[in-house]
Amino acid sequence: MRKDVMKIRRLLSPADPARSIAEVPAHVDERITRMENQVVRRPRVDRARRRRLAAGVVAAAASVAVTVVVVRTSDGGDEPPKAGGVVVGQGKDRLPSDTATDWVSYADHVAVVRLAKDSEVPPSAEEERAGEGMIVREGTLTVERVLWSREQAPALPGQVTMDLAGWVFKGDSRREFAGEGSPRVEPGRTYIMALARYSPDEWGPLGSDATLPYENGTIGKGESQGTPRTPGQRTDELSTLEREVDGDSGAALTAILRGTRPDPLAEKYAGLPPEERFEKVEEVQNAGQDEPDPDDGVDTGTVDGEGDDVPED
């Protein structure tokens, strides 16, 4: 993975109680802006939900700029940083992931995954000198079952490795970090993830709404934002698609995805890698060109029952 470029994911510092809770230190903001101008690709519809930095987005952090820090306590309230709180960040997504249309337009596979192992990635030298910054995790996820695949998608390996949310630190203290309304992806937990292959050796989720808690066969049950969640809780944090399937099974999600037509422009450029596909869609839309007419008879993906077993590597 492009770890030198992905340093942008480590630029977030914890909010200092002496500063406004939403303030980002000047030296961090300057570097974020510089990197953002080089690599960030914004969804055309800049919904707040598509701008959240989540565990999944950390995996695609070359395209994320962190802009806000708050601390979310276990009861969901916001307050100044304190020991035991979860630091919540917001940012800009690599690809849109809010709706079922987003998933079938840009994902290669939607799969049930479990974190097999993770390890800390040391902070940058600049952060160590400053005494504050972010520690991310490199995680290996086992693919337990495939729920949906787009036609002619590249084969999904039995395990994928990606960067995950870790901790923010200041001095000798650290606190867990999570994207707003999104799972951290923790050991022993099960998730549904909309995955795309960004390069031959890089798989990752589409964006901040591309990872759903999935314990005991129930969407919305499990870990989200570093704390337990059950269906019906904190629904204001959920994406459009997650609200639709909250409390449902993987089979229900599969049915929705199979019945959803991709964005006609994304379908037209389906042969391009996901980021290039999205970039092309934006170019055409920004130029005001007509979108191709939908073909109601096109199958939007493949599935065998609720999902296909995927062997581990």
PDB file of C-alpha atoms in Angstrom:
ATOM      1  CA  MET A   1       0.000   0.000   0.000  1.00  0.00           C
ATOM      2  CA  ARG A   2       1.093   3.585  -0.574  1.00  0.00           C
ATOM      3  CA  LYS A   3       2.103   4.211   3.018  1.00  0.00           C
ATOM      4  CA  ASP A   4       4.149   7.308   2.204  1.00  0.00           C
ATOM      5  CA  VAL A   5       1.125   9.003   0.648  1.00  0.00           C
ATOM      6  CA  MET A   6      -1.160   7.705   3.362  1.00  0.00           C
ATOM      7  CA  LYS A   7       0.614   9.782   6.022  1.00  0.00           C
ATOM      8  CA  ILE A   8      -2.307  12.202   5.720  1.00  0.00           C
ATOM      9  CA  ARG A   9      -4.337   9.848   7.877  1.00  0.00           C
ATOM     10  CA  ARG A  10      -2.011  10.571  10.777  1.00  0.00           C
ATOM     11  CA  LEU A  11      -2.308  14.337  10.777  1.00  0.00           C
ATOM     12  CA  LEU A  12      -5.164  14.491  13.259  1.00  0.00           C
ATOM     13  CA  SER A  13      -4.295  15.712  16.757  1.00  0.00           C
ATOM     14  CA  PRO A  14      -6.578  15.358  19.803  1.00  0.00           C
ATOM     15  CA  ALA A  15      -8.625  18.411  20.642  1.00  0.00           C
ATOM     16  CA  ASP A  16      -6.935  20.392  23.407  1.00  0.00           C
ATOM     17  CA  PRO A  17      -9.283  21.420  26.234  1.00  0.00           C
ATOM     18  CA  ALA A  18      -7.752  24.891  26.004  1.00  0.00           C
ATOM     19  CA  ARG A  19      -8.888  25.241  22.392  1.00  0.00           C
ATOM     20  CA  SER A  20     -12.264  25.017  20.725  1.00  0.00           C
ATOM     21  CA  ILE A  21     -13.205  21.373  20.433  1.00  0.00           C
ATOM     22  CA  ALA A  22     -13.604  21.703  16.655  1.00  0.00           C
ATOM     23  CA  GLU A  23     -10.274  23.482  16.147  1.00  0.00           C
ATOM     24  CA  VAL A  24      -7.443  21.788  14.287  1.00  0.00           C
ATOM     25  CA  PRO A  25      -3.886  23.000  15.041  1.00  0.00           C
ATOM     26  CA  ALA A  26      -2.559  25.378  12.379  1.00  0.00           C
ATOM     27  CA  HIS A  27       0.369  23.198  11.321  1.00  0.00           C
ATOM     28  CA  VAL A  28      -1.962  20.214  10.898  1.00  0.00           C
ATOM     29  CA  ASP A  29      -4.529  22.228   8.943  1.00  0.00           C
ATOM     30  CA  GLU A  30      -1.859  23.573   6.594  1.00  0.00           C
ATOM     31  CA  ARG A  31      -0.565  20.110   5.732  1.00  0.00           C
ATOM     32  CA  ILE A  32      -4.069  18.711   5.347  1.00  0.00           C
ATOM     33  CA  THR A  33      -4.976  21.486   2.915  1.00  0.00           C
ATOM     34  CA  ARG A  34      -1.840  20.932   0.880  1.00  0.00           C
ATOM     35  CA  MET A  35      -2.380  17.171   0.651  1.00  0.00           C
ATOM     36  CA  GLU A  36      -6.109  17.585   0.046  1.00  0.00           C
ATOM     37  CA  ASN A  37      -5.452  19.721  -3.015  1.00  0.00           C
ATOM     38  CA  GLN A  38      -3.279  16.949  -4.414  1.00  0.00           C
ATOM     39  CA  VAL A  39      -5.249  13.793  -3.722  1.00  0.00           C
ATOM     40  CA  VAL A  40      -8.791  14.267  -2.443  1.00  0.00           C
ATOM     41  CA  ARG A  41     -11.577  13.375  -4.845  1.00  0.00           C
ATOM     42  CA  ARG A  42     -14.911  14.615  -3.548  1.00  0.00           C
ATOM     43  CA  PRO A  43     -18.278  13.021  -4.239  1.00  0.00           C
ATOM     44  CA  ARG A  44     -20.378  15.309  -6.425  1.00  0.00           C
ATOM     45  CA  VAL A  45     -23.090  15.471  -3.768  1.00  0.00           C
ATOM     46  CA  ASP A  46     -21.213  16.624  -0.676  1.00  0.00           C
ATOM     47  CA  ARG A  47     -23.513  15.181   1.959  1.00  0.00           C
ATOM     48  CA  ALA A  48     -22.302  15.462   5.523  1.00  0.00           C
ATOM     49  CA  ARG A  49     -22.550  11.698   5.861  1.00  0.00           C
ATOM     50  CA  ARG A  50     -20.169  11.232   2.933  1.00  0.00           C
ATOM     51  CA  ARG A  51     -17.584  13.398   4.626  1.00  0.00           C
ATOM     52  CA  ARG A  52     -17.123  11.270   7.715  1.00  0.00           C
ATOM     53  CA  LEU A  53     -13.791   9.719   8.469  1.00  0.00           C
ATOM     54  CA  ALA A  54     -14.410   6.148   9.506  1.00  0.00           C
ATOM     55  CA  ALA A  55     -12.365   3.062  10.059  1.00  0.00           C
ATOM     56  CA  GLY A  56     -13.072   2.088   6.481  1.00  0.00           C
ATOM     57  CA  VAL A  57     -12.026   5.461   5.225  1.00  0.00           C
ATOM     58  CA  VAL A  58      -8.768   5.271   7.115  1.00  0.00           C
ATOM     59  CA  ALA A  59      -8.012   2.318   4.880  1.00  0.00           C
ATOM     60  CA  ALA A  60      -8.349   4.665   1.916  1.00  0.00           C
ATOM     61  CA  ALA A  61      -6.711   7.586   3.680  1.00  0.00           C
ATOM     62  CA  ALA A  62      -4.771   8.879   0.703  1.00  0.00           C
ATOM     63  CA  SER A  63      -8.083  10.490  -0.202  1.00  0.00           C
ATOM     64  CA  VAL A  64      -9.196  11.718   3.200  1.00  0.00           C
ATOM     65  CA  ALA A  65      -8.676  15.041   4.943  1.00  0.00           C
ATOM     66  CA  VAL A  66      -9.492  15.133   8.644  1.00  0.00           C
ATOM     67  CA  THR A  67     -11.303  18.313   9.583  1.00  0.00           C
ATOM     68  CA  VAL A  68     -13.131  17.952  12.914  1.00  0.00           C
ATOM     69  CA  VAL A  69     -12.479  16.319  16.272  1.00  0.00           C
ATOM     70  CA  VAL A  70     -15.012  15.661  19.014  1.00  0.00           C
ATOM     71  CA  VAL A  71     -15.137  13.130  21.804  1.00  0.00           C
ATOM     72  CA  ARG A  72     -18.136  10.822  21.886  1.00  0.00           C
ATOM     73  CA  THR A  73     -18.835   9.204  25.234  1.00  0.00           C
ATOM     74  CA  SER A  74     -20.522   5.845  25.581  1.00  0.00           C
ATOM     75  CA  ASP A  75     -23.913   7.495  26.065  1.00  0.00           C
ATOM     76  CA  GLY A  76     -23.549   9.387  22.786  1.00  0.00           C
ATOM     77  CA  GLY A  77     -22.938  12.845  24.285  1.00  0.00           C
ATOM     78  CA  ASP A  78     -20.211  15.258  23.177  1.00  0.00           C
ATOM     79  CA  GLU A  79     -17.900  16.808  25.750  1.00  0.00           C
ATOM     80  CA  PRO A  80     -14.262  17.911  26.150  1.00  0.00           C
ATOM     81  CA  PRO A  81     -11.632  15.155  25.833  1.00  0.00           C
ATOM     82  CA  LYS A  82     -11.161  12.913  28.840  1.00  0.00           C
ATOM     83  CA  ALA A  83      -9.686   9.513  29.562  1.00  0.00           C
ATOM     84  CA  GLY A  84     -11.854   6.703  28.256  1.00  0.00           C
ATOM     85  CA  GLY A  85     -13.672   8.768  25.615  1.00  0.00           C
ATOM     86  CA  VAL A  86     -13.660   7.850  21.930  1.00  0.00           C
ATOM     87  CA  VAL A  87     -12.253  10.568  19.689  1.00  0.00           C
ATOM     88  CA  VAL A  88     -14.479  10.956  16.641  1.00  0.00           C
ATOM     89  CA  GLY A  89     -13.156  12.368  13.374  1.00  0.00           C
ATOM     90  CA  GLN A  90     -14.747  13.623  10.190  1.00  0.00           C
ATOM     91  CA  GLY A  91     -13.279  13.807   6.720  1.00  0.00           C
ATOM     92  CA  LYS A  92     -13.925  13.430   2.990  1.00  0.00           C
ATOM     93  CA  ASP A  93     -14.551   9.999   1.509  1.00  0.00           C
ATOM     94  CA  ARG A  94     -12.607   8.365  -1.269  1.00  0.00           C
ATOM     95  CA  LEU A  95     -15.768   7.131  -3.002  1.00  0.00           C
ATOM     96  CA  PRO A  96     -19.501   7.627  -2.308  1.00  0.00           C
ATOM     97  CA  SER A  97     -21.033   4.925  -0.102  1.00  0.00           C
ATOM     98  CA  ASP A  98     -24.288   6.356   1.270  1.00  0.00           C
ATOM     99  CA  THR A  99     -26.826   4.478  -0.858  1.00  0.00           C
ATOM    100  CA  ALA A 100     -27.377   1.087  -2.454  1.00  0.00           C
ATOM    101  CA  THR A 101     -26.758   2.791  -5.802  1.00  0.00           C
ATOM    102  CA  ASP A 102     -23.338   3.877  -4.569  1.00  0.00           C
ATOM    103  CA  TRP A 103     -22.497   0.331  -3.497  1.00  0.00           C
ATOM    104  CA  VAL A 104     -23.474  -1.344  -6.782  1.00  0.00           C
ATOM    105  CA  SER A 105     -21.847   1.449  -8.806  1.00  0.00           C
ATOM    106  CA  TYR A 106     -18.389   1.300  -7.230  1.00  0.00           C
ATOM    107  CA  ALA A 107     -17.954  -1.856  -5.117  1.00  0.00           C
ATOM    108  CA  ASP A 108     -16.571  -5.079  -6.541  1.00  0.00           C
ATOM    109  CA  HIS A 109     -17.873  -7.278  -3.722  1.00  0.00           C
ATOM    110  CA  VAL A 110     -19.990  -6.947  -0.588  1.00  0.00           C
ATOM    111  CA  ALA A 111     -18.774  -9.450   1.982  1.00  0.00           C
ATOM    112  CA  VAL A 112     -19.043 -10.557   5.581  1.00  0.00           C
ATOM    113  CA  VAL A 113     -15.628 -10.034   7.168  1.00  0.00           C
ATOM    114  CA  ARG A 114     -13.960 -10.582  10.533  1.00  0.00           C
ATOM    115  CA  LEU A 115     -10.742  -9.032  11.827  1.00  0.00           C
ATOM    116  CA  ALA A 116      -8.205 -11.863  12.083  1.00  0.00           C
ATOM    117  CA  LYS A 117      -5.303  -9.807  13.436  1.00  0.00           C
ATOM    118  CA  ASP A 118      -4.107  -6.236  13.753  1.00  0.00           C
ATOM    119  CA  SER A 119      -0.950  -4.363  14.715  1.00  0.00           C
ATOM    120  CA  GLU A 120      -0.013  -0.765  15.456  1.00  0.00           C
ATOM    121  CA  VAL A 121       1.568   1.427  12.783  1.00  0.00           C
ATOM    122  CA  PRO A 122       4.000   3.887  14.436  1.00  0.00           C
ATOM    123  CA  PRO A 123       3.232   7.604  14.123  1.00  0.00           C
ATOM    124  CA  SER A 124       5.294   9.790  11.827  1.00  0.00           C
ATOM    125  CA  ALA A 125       8.546  11.395  12.975  1.00  0.00           C
ATOM    126  CA  GLU A 126       6.860  14.807  12.827  1.00  0.00           C
ATOM    127  CA  GLU A 127       4.099  13.641  15.132  1.00  0.00           C
ATOM    128  CA  GLU A 128       6.596  12.138  17.544  1.00  0.00           C
ATOM    129  CA  ARG A 129       8.467  15.442  17.677  1.00  0.00           C
ATOM    130  CA  ALA A 130       5.198  17.306  18.237  1.00  0.00           C
ATOM    131  CA  GLY A 131       4.164  14.840  20.933  1.00  0.00           C
ATOM    132  CA  GLU A 132       0.694  14.344  19.472  1.00  0.00           C
ATOM    133  CA  GLY A 133      -0.942  12.671  16.494  1.00  0.00           C
ATOM    134  CA  MET A 134      -2.504   9.397  15.407  1.00  0.00           C
ATOM    135  CA  ILE A 135      -1.580   5.735  15.649  1.00  0.00           C
ATOM    136  CA  VAL A 136      -3.389   3.590  13.097  1.00  0.00           C
ATOM    137  CA  ARG A 137      -3.681  -0.174  12.892  1.00  0.00           C
ATOM    138  CA  GLU A 138      -2.835  -2.486  10.033  1.00  0.00           C
ATOM    139  CA  GLY A 139      -5.517  -5.149  10.029  1.00  0.00           C
ATOM    140  CA  THR A 140      -5.959  -8.448   8.226  1.00  0.00           C
ATOM    141  CA  LEU A 141      -9.612  -9.276   7.608  1.00  0.00           C
ATOM    142  CA  THR A 142     -10.865 -12.758   6.805  1.00  0.00           C
ATOM    143  CA  VAL A 143     -13.624 -12.889   4.190  1.00  0.00           C
ATOM    144  CA  GLU A 144     -16.234 -15.269   5.583  1.00  0.00           C
ATOM    145  CA  ARG A 145     -18.938 -14.955   2.947  1.00  0.00           C
ATOM    146  CA  VAL A 146     -19.647 -12.963  -0.199  1.00  0.00           C
ATOM    147  CA  LEU A 147     -23.140 -11.477  -0.317  1.00  0.00           C
ATOM    148  CA  TRP A 148     -22.956  -9.723  -3.671  1.00  0.00           C
ATOM    149  CA  SER A 149     -20.499  -9.263  -6.545  1.00  0.00           C
ATOM    150  CA  ARG A 150     -20.632  -7.084  -9.610  1.00  0.00           C
ATOM    151  CA  GLU A 151     -20.327  -8.709 -12.988  1.00  0.00           C
ATOM    152  CA  GLN A 152     -16.746  -9.326 -14.089  1.00  0.00           C
ATOM    153  CA  ALA A 153     -15.408  -8.211 -10.707  1.00  0.00           C
ATOM    154  CA  PRO A 154     -11.818  -9.171  -9.864  1.00  0.00           C
ATOM    155  CA  ALA A 155     -11.549 -12.217  -7.614  1.00  0.00           C
ATOM    156  CA  LEU A 156     -11.715 -11.415  -3.909  1.00  0.00           C
ATOM    157  CA  PRO A 157      -8.959 -13.098  -1.883  1.00  0.00           C
ATOM    158  CA  GLY A 158      -9.749 -14.982   1.299  1.00  0.00           C
ATOM    159  CA  GLN A 159      -8.012 -12.294   3.358  1.00  0.00           C
ATOM    160  CA  VAL A 160      -7.461  -8.582   2.753  1.00  0.00           C
ATOM    161  CA  THR A 161      -5.108  -6.222   4.594  1.00  0.00           C
ATOM    162  CA  MET A 162      -5.935  -2.576   5.175  1.00  0.00           C
ATOM    163  CA  ASP A 163      -5.324   0.274   7.603  1.00  0.00           C
ATOM    164  CA  LEU A 164      -7.904   0.736  10.364  1.00  0.00           C
ATOM    165  CA  ALA A 165      -8.704   3.398  12.913  1.00  0.00           C
ATOM    166  CA  GLY A 166      -6.489   3.220  15.999  1.00  0.00           C
ATOM    167  CA  TRP A 167      -5.802   5.895  18.595  1.00  0.00           C
ATOM    168  CA  VAL A 168      -5.006   9.570  18.907  1.00  0.00           C
ATOM    169  CA  PHE A 169      -2.251  10.390  21.336  1.00  0.00           C
ATOM    170  CA  LYS A 170      -0.940  13.405  23.195  1.00  0.00           C
ATOM    171  CA  GLY A 171       2.139  12.976  25.302  1.00  0.00           C
ATOM    172  CA  ASP A 172       1.935   9.635  27.092  1.00  0.00           C
ATOM    173  CA  SER A 173      -1.871   9.352  26.873  1.00  0.00           C
ATOM    174  CA  ARG A 174      -3.950   7.905  24.054  1.00  0.00           C
ATOM    175  CA  ARG A 175      -7.642   7.481  23.285  1.00  0.00           C
ATOM    176  CA  GLU A 176      -9.443   5.311  20.785  1.00  0.00           C
ATOM    177  CA  PHE A 177     -10.285   6.936  17.467  1.00  0.00           C
ATOM    178  CA  ALA A 178     -13.359   6.237  15.330  1.00  0.00           C
ATOM    179  CA  GLY A 179     -15.168   7.767  12.392  1.00  0.00           C
ATOM    180  CA  GLU A 180     -18.506   9.366  13.207  1.00  0.00           C
ATOM    181  CA  GLY A 181     -21.234   6.741  13.115  1.00  0.00           C
ATOM    182  CA  SER A 182     -18.897   4.079  11.715  1.00  0.00           C
ATOM    183  CA  PRO A 183     -17.253   0.944  13.121  1.00  0.00           C
ATOM    184  CA  ARG A 184     -13.624   0.933  14.264  1.00  0.00           C
ATOM    185  CA  VAL A 185     -13.448  -2.738  13.158  1.00  0.00           C
ATOM    186  CA  GLU A 186     -12.382  -4.531  16.329  1.00  0.00           C
ATOM    187  CA  PRO A 187     -11.056  -8.054  16.978  1.00  0.00           C
ATOM    188  CA  GLY A 188     -13.686 -10.744  17.381  1.00  0.00           C
ATOM    189  CA  ARG A 189     -16.378  -8.667  15.689  1.00  0.00           C
ATOM    190  CA  THR A 190     -18.141  -9.354  12.395  1.00  0.00           C
ATOM    191  CA  TYR A 191     -18.974  -6.742   9.768  1.00  0.00           C
ATOM    192  CA  ILE A 192     -20.412  -6.350   6.294  1.00  0.00           C
ATOM    193  CA  MET A 193     -18.110  -4.362   4.041  1.00  0.00           C
ATOM    194  CA  ALA A 194     -18.496  -3.004   0.494  1.00  0.00           C
ATOM    195  CA  LEU A 195     -15.042  -3.616  -0.972  1.00  0.00           C
ATOM    196  CA  ALA A 196     -13.335  -2.292  -4.081  1.00  0.00           C
ATOM    197  CA  ARG A 197      -9.952  -3.176  -5.558  1.00  0.00           C
ATOM    198  CA  TYR A 198      -8.080   0.110  -5.894  1.00  0.00           C
ATOM    199  CA  SER A 199      -4.936  -1.474  -7.335  1.00  0.00           C
ATOM    200  CA  PRO A 200      -3.710  -5.057  -7.865  1.00  0.00           C
ATOM    201  CA  ASP A 201      -2.498  -5.258  -4.259  1.00  0.00           C
ATOM    202  CA  GLU A 202      -4.927  -2.880  -2.533  1.00  0.00           C
ATOM    203  CA  TRP A 203      -8.457  -3.679  -1.418  1.00  0.00           C
ATOM    204  CA  GLY A 204     -10.517  -1.375   0.778  1.00  0.00           C
ATOM    205  CA  PRO A 205     -14.030  -0.168   1.598  1.00  0.00           C
ATOM    206  CA  LEU A 206     -15.694   2.468  -0.550  1.00  0.00           C
ATOM    207  CA  GLY A 207     -15.975   5.055   2.198  1.00  0.00           C
ATOM    208  CA  SER A 208     -17.259   5.846   5.646  1.00  0.00           C
ATOM    209  CA  ASP A 209     -20.668   4.221   5.062  1.00  0.00           C
ATOM    210  CA  ALA A 210     -19.280   1.032   3.535  1.00  0.00           C
ATOM    211  CA  THR A 211     -18.851  -0.941   6.790  1.00  0.00           C
ATOM    212  CA  LEU A 212     -21.852  -2.175   8.803  1.00  0.00           C
ATOM    213  CA  PRO A 213     -21.945  -3.995  12.162  1.00  0.00           C
ATOM    214  CA  TYR A 214     -23.138  -7.572  11.647  1.00  0.00           C
ATOM    215  CA  GLU A 215     -23.309  -9.827  14.705  1.00  0.00           C
ATOM    216  CA  ASN A 216     -25.413 -13.004  14.875  1.00  0.00           C
ATOM    217  CA  GLY A 217     -26.693 -12.445  11.340  1.00  0.00           C
ATOM    218  CA  THR A 218     -28.216  -9.049  12.170  1.00  0.00           C
ATOM    219  CA  ILE A 219     -27.224  -5.814  10.448  1.00  0.00           C
ATOM    220  CA  GLY A 220     -26.781  -2.984  12.927  1.00  0.00           C
ATOM    221  CA  LYS A 221     -25.869  -5.245  15.845  1.00  0.00           C
ATOM    222  CA  GLY A 222     -22.288  -5.104  17.064  1.00  0.00           C
ATOM    223  CA  GLU A 223     -19.614  -2.429  17.336  1.00  0.00           C
ATOM    224  CA  SER A 224     -20.051   1.045  15.896  1.00  0.00           C
ATOM    225  CA  GLN A 225     -17.953   4.092  16.718  1.00  0.00           C
ATOM    226  CA  GLY A 226     -16.101   2.068  19.328  1.00  0.00           C
ATOM    227  CA  THR A 227     -19.188   1.228  21.404  1.00  0.00           C
ATOM    228  CA  PRO A 228     -21.882  -1.500  21.280  1.00  0.00           C
ATOM    229  CA  ARG A 229     -24.895  -0.839  19.093  1.00  0.00           C
ATOM    230  CA  THR A 230     -28.176  -2.655  18.513  1.00  0.00           C
ATOM    231  CA  PRO A 231     -30.716  -2.049  15.732  1.00  0.00           C
ATOM    232  CA  GLY A 232     -32.853   1.003  16.341  1.00  0.00           C
ATOM    233  CA  GLN A 233     -30.171   2.861  18.301  1.00  0.00           C
ATOM    234  CA  ARG A 234     -28.452   6.062  17.111  1.00  0.00           C
ATOM    235  CA  THR A 235     -30.278   5.918  13.786  1.00  0.00           C
ATOM    236  CA  ASP A 236     -29.433   9.565  13.058  1.00  0.00           C
ATOM    237  CA  GLU A 237     -25.840   8.406  12.520  1.00  0.00           C
ATOM    238  CA  LEU A 238     -26.762   5.870   9.845  1.00  0.00           C
ATOM    239  CA  SER A 239     -26.399   6.160   6.098  1.00  0.00           C
ATOM    240  CA  THR A 240     -29.373   5.926   3.759  1.00  0.00           C
ATOM    241  CA  LEU A 241     -28.700   2.251   3.017  1.00  0.00           C
ATOM    242  CA  GLU A 242     -27.942   1.316   6.620  1.00  0.00           C
ATOM    243  CA  ARG A 243     -31.230   2.812   7.797  1.00  0.00           C
ATOM    244  CA  GLU A 244     -33.000   0.720   5.177  1.00  0.00           C
ATOM    245  CA  VAL A 245     -31.447  -2.563   6.343  1.00  0.00           C
ATOM    246  CA  ASP A 246     -31.074  -1.823  10.078  1.00  0.00           C
ATOM    247  CA  GLY A 247     -32.069  -5.000  11.926  1.00  0.00           C
ATOM    248  CA  ASP A 248     -32.301  -7.091   8.737  1.00  0.00           C
ATOM    249  CA  SER A 249     -30.267 -10.089   7.564  1.00  0.00           C
ATOM    250  CA  GLY A 250     -27.478 -10.327   5.040  1.00  0.00           C
ATOM    251  CA  ALA A 251     -29.953 -11.951   2.650  1.00  0.00           C
ATOM    252  CA  ALA A 252     -32.157  -8.840   2.816  1.00  0.00           C
ATOM    253  CA  LEU A 253     -29.191  -6.650   1.887  1.00  0.00           C
ATOM    254  CA  THR A 254     -28.327  -8.992  -0.977  1.00  0.00           C
ATOM    255  CA  ALA A 255     -31.871  -8.676  -2.327  1.00  0.00           C
ATOM    256  CA  ILE A 256     -31.679  -4.887  -2.224  1.00  0.00           C
ATOM    257  CA  LEU A 257     -28.335  -4.820  -4.018  1.00  0.00           C
ATOM    258  CA  ARG A 258     -29.507  -7.256  -6.695  1.00  0.00           C
ATOM    259  CA  GLY A 259     -32.559  -5.075  -7.279  1.00  0.00           C
ATOM    260  CA  THR A 260     -30.608  -1.827  -7.493  1.00  0.00           C
ATOM    261  CA  ARG A 261     -29.368  -0.477 -10.816  1.00  0.00           C
ATOM    262  CA  PRO A 262     -25.921   1.150 -10.845  1.00  0.00           C
ATOM    263  CA  ASP A 263     -25.588   4.780 -11.749  1.00  0.00           C
ATOM    264  CA  PRO A 264     -25.880   4.688 -15.579  1.00  0.00           C
ATOM    265  CA  LEU A 265     -22.645   6.621 -16.018  1.00  0.00           C
ATOM    266  CA  ALA A 266     -20.752   4.425 -13.568  1.00  0.00           C
ATOM    267  CA  GLU A 267     -22.099   1.412 -15.431  1.00  0.00           C
ATOM    268  CA  LYS A 268     -20.901   2.887 -18.721  1.00  0.00           C
ATOM    269  CA  TYR A 269     -17.366   3.128 -17.324  1.00  0.00           C
ATOM    270  CA  ALA A 270     -17.496  -0.151 -15.393  1.00  0.00           C
ATOM    271  CA  GLY A 271     -14.234  -1.277 -16.986  1.00  0.00           C
ATOM    272  CA  LEU A 272     -12.266   1.461 -15.227  1.00  0.00           C
ATOM    273  CA  PRO A 273     -10.806   1.126 -11.702  1.00  0.00           C
ATOM    274  CA  PRO A 274     -13.231   2.527  -9.102  1.00  0.00           C
ATOM    275  CA  GLU A 275     -11.536   5.886  -8.540  1.00  0.00           C
ATOM    276  CA  GLU A 276     -11.076   6.490 -12.266  1.00  0.00           C
ATOM    277  CA  ARG A 277     -14.692   5.442 -12.819  1.00  0.00           C
ATOM    278  CA  PHE A 278     -15.908   7.976 -10.263  1.00  0.00           C
ATOM    279  CA  GLU A 279     -13.638  10.655 -11.685  1.00  0.00           C
ATOM    280  CA  LYS A 280     -15.020  10.011 -15.172  1.00  0.00           C
ATOM    281  CA  VAL A 281     -18.592  10.171 -13.879  1.00  0.00           C
ATOM    282  CA  GLU A 282     -17.854  13.528 -12.256  1.00  0.00           C
ATOM    283  CA  GLU A 283     -16.251  14.866 -15.431  1.00  0.00           C
ATOM    284  CA  VAL A 284     -19.299  13.973 -17.510  1.00  0.00           C
ATOM    285  CA  GLN A 285     -21.741  15.312 -14.927  1.00  0.00           C
ATOM    286  CA  ASN A 286     -19.823  18.548 -14.479  1.00  0.00           C
ATOM    287  CA  ALA A 287     -19.716  18.998 -18.236  1.00  0.00           C
ATOM    288  CA  GLY A 288     -23.516  18.723 -18.338  1.00  0.00           C
ATOM    289  CA  GLN A 289     -23.538  15.777 -20.713  1.00  0.00           C
ATOM    290  CA  ASP A 290     -26.569  13.551 -20.914  1.00  0.00           C
ATOM    291  CA  GLU A 291     -26.452  10.329 -18.965  1.00  0.00           C
ATOM    292  CA  PRO A 292     -27.091   7.091 -20.897  1.00  0.00           C
ATOM    293  CA  ASP A 293     -30.609   5.682 -20.787  1.00  0.00           C
ATOM    294  CA  PRO A 294     -31.084   2.868 -18.231  1.00  0.00           C
ATOM    295  CA  ASP A 295     -31.487  -0.693 -19.500  1.00  0.00           C
ATOM    296  CA  ASP A 296     -33.974  -2.301 -17.168  1.00  0.00           C
ATOM    297  CA  GLY A 297     -32.917  -5.823 -18.115  1.00  0.00           C
ATOM    298  CA  VAL A 298     -29.318  -5.655 -16.916  1.00  0.00           C
ATOM    299  CA  ASP A 299     -28.357  -7.850 -13.957  1.00  0.00           C
ATOM    300  CA  THR A 300     -26.525  -5.774 -11.351  1.00  0.00           C
ATOM    301  CA  GLY A 301     -24.594  -8.512  -9.616  1.00  0.00           C
ATOM    302  CA  THR A 302     -24.230 -12.176  -8.795  1.00  0.00           C
ATOM    303  CA  VAL A 303     -24.891 -14.156  -5.664  1.00  0.00           C
ATOM    304  CA  ASP A 304     -25.391 -17.773  -4.691  1.00  0.00           C
ATOM    305  CA  GLY A 305     -28.004 -17.940  -1.946  1.00  0.00           C
ATOM    306  CA  GLU A 306     -27.182 -15.565   0.904  1.00  0.00           C
ATOM    307  CA  GLY A 307     -23.492 -15.682   0.139  1.00  0.00           C
ATOM    308  CA  ASP A 308     -20.553 -17.630  -1.201  1.00  0.00           C
ATOM    309  CA  ASP A 309     -18.016 -19.184   1.122  1.00  0.00           C
ATOM    310  CA  VAL A 310     -14.540 -17.811   0.538  1.00  0.00           C
ATOM    311  CA  PRO A 311     -11.581 -19.931   1.659  1.00  0.00           C
ATOM    312  CA  GLU A 312      -8.812 -18.335   3.660  1.00  0.00           C
ATOM    313  CA  ASP A 313      -5.471 -17.863   1.959  1.00  0.00           C
TER     314      ASP A 313
END
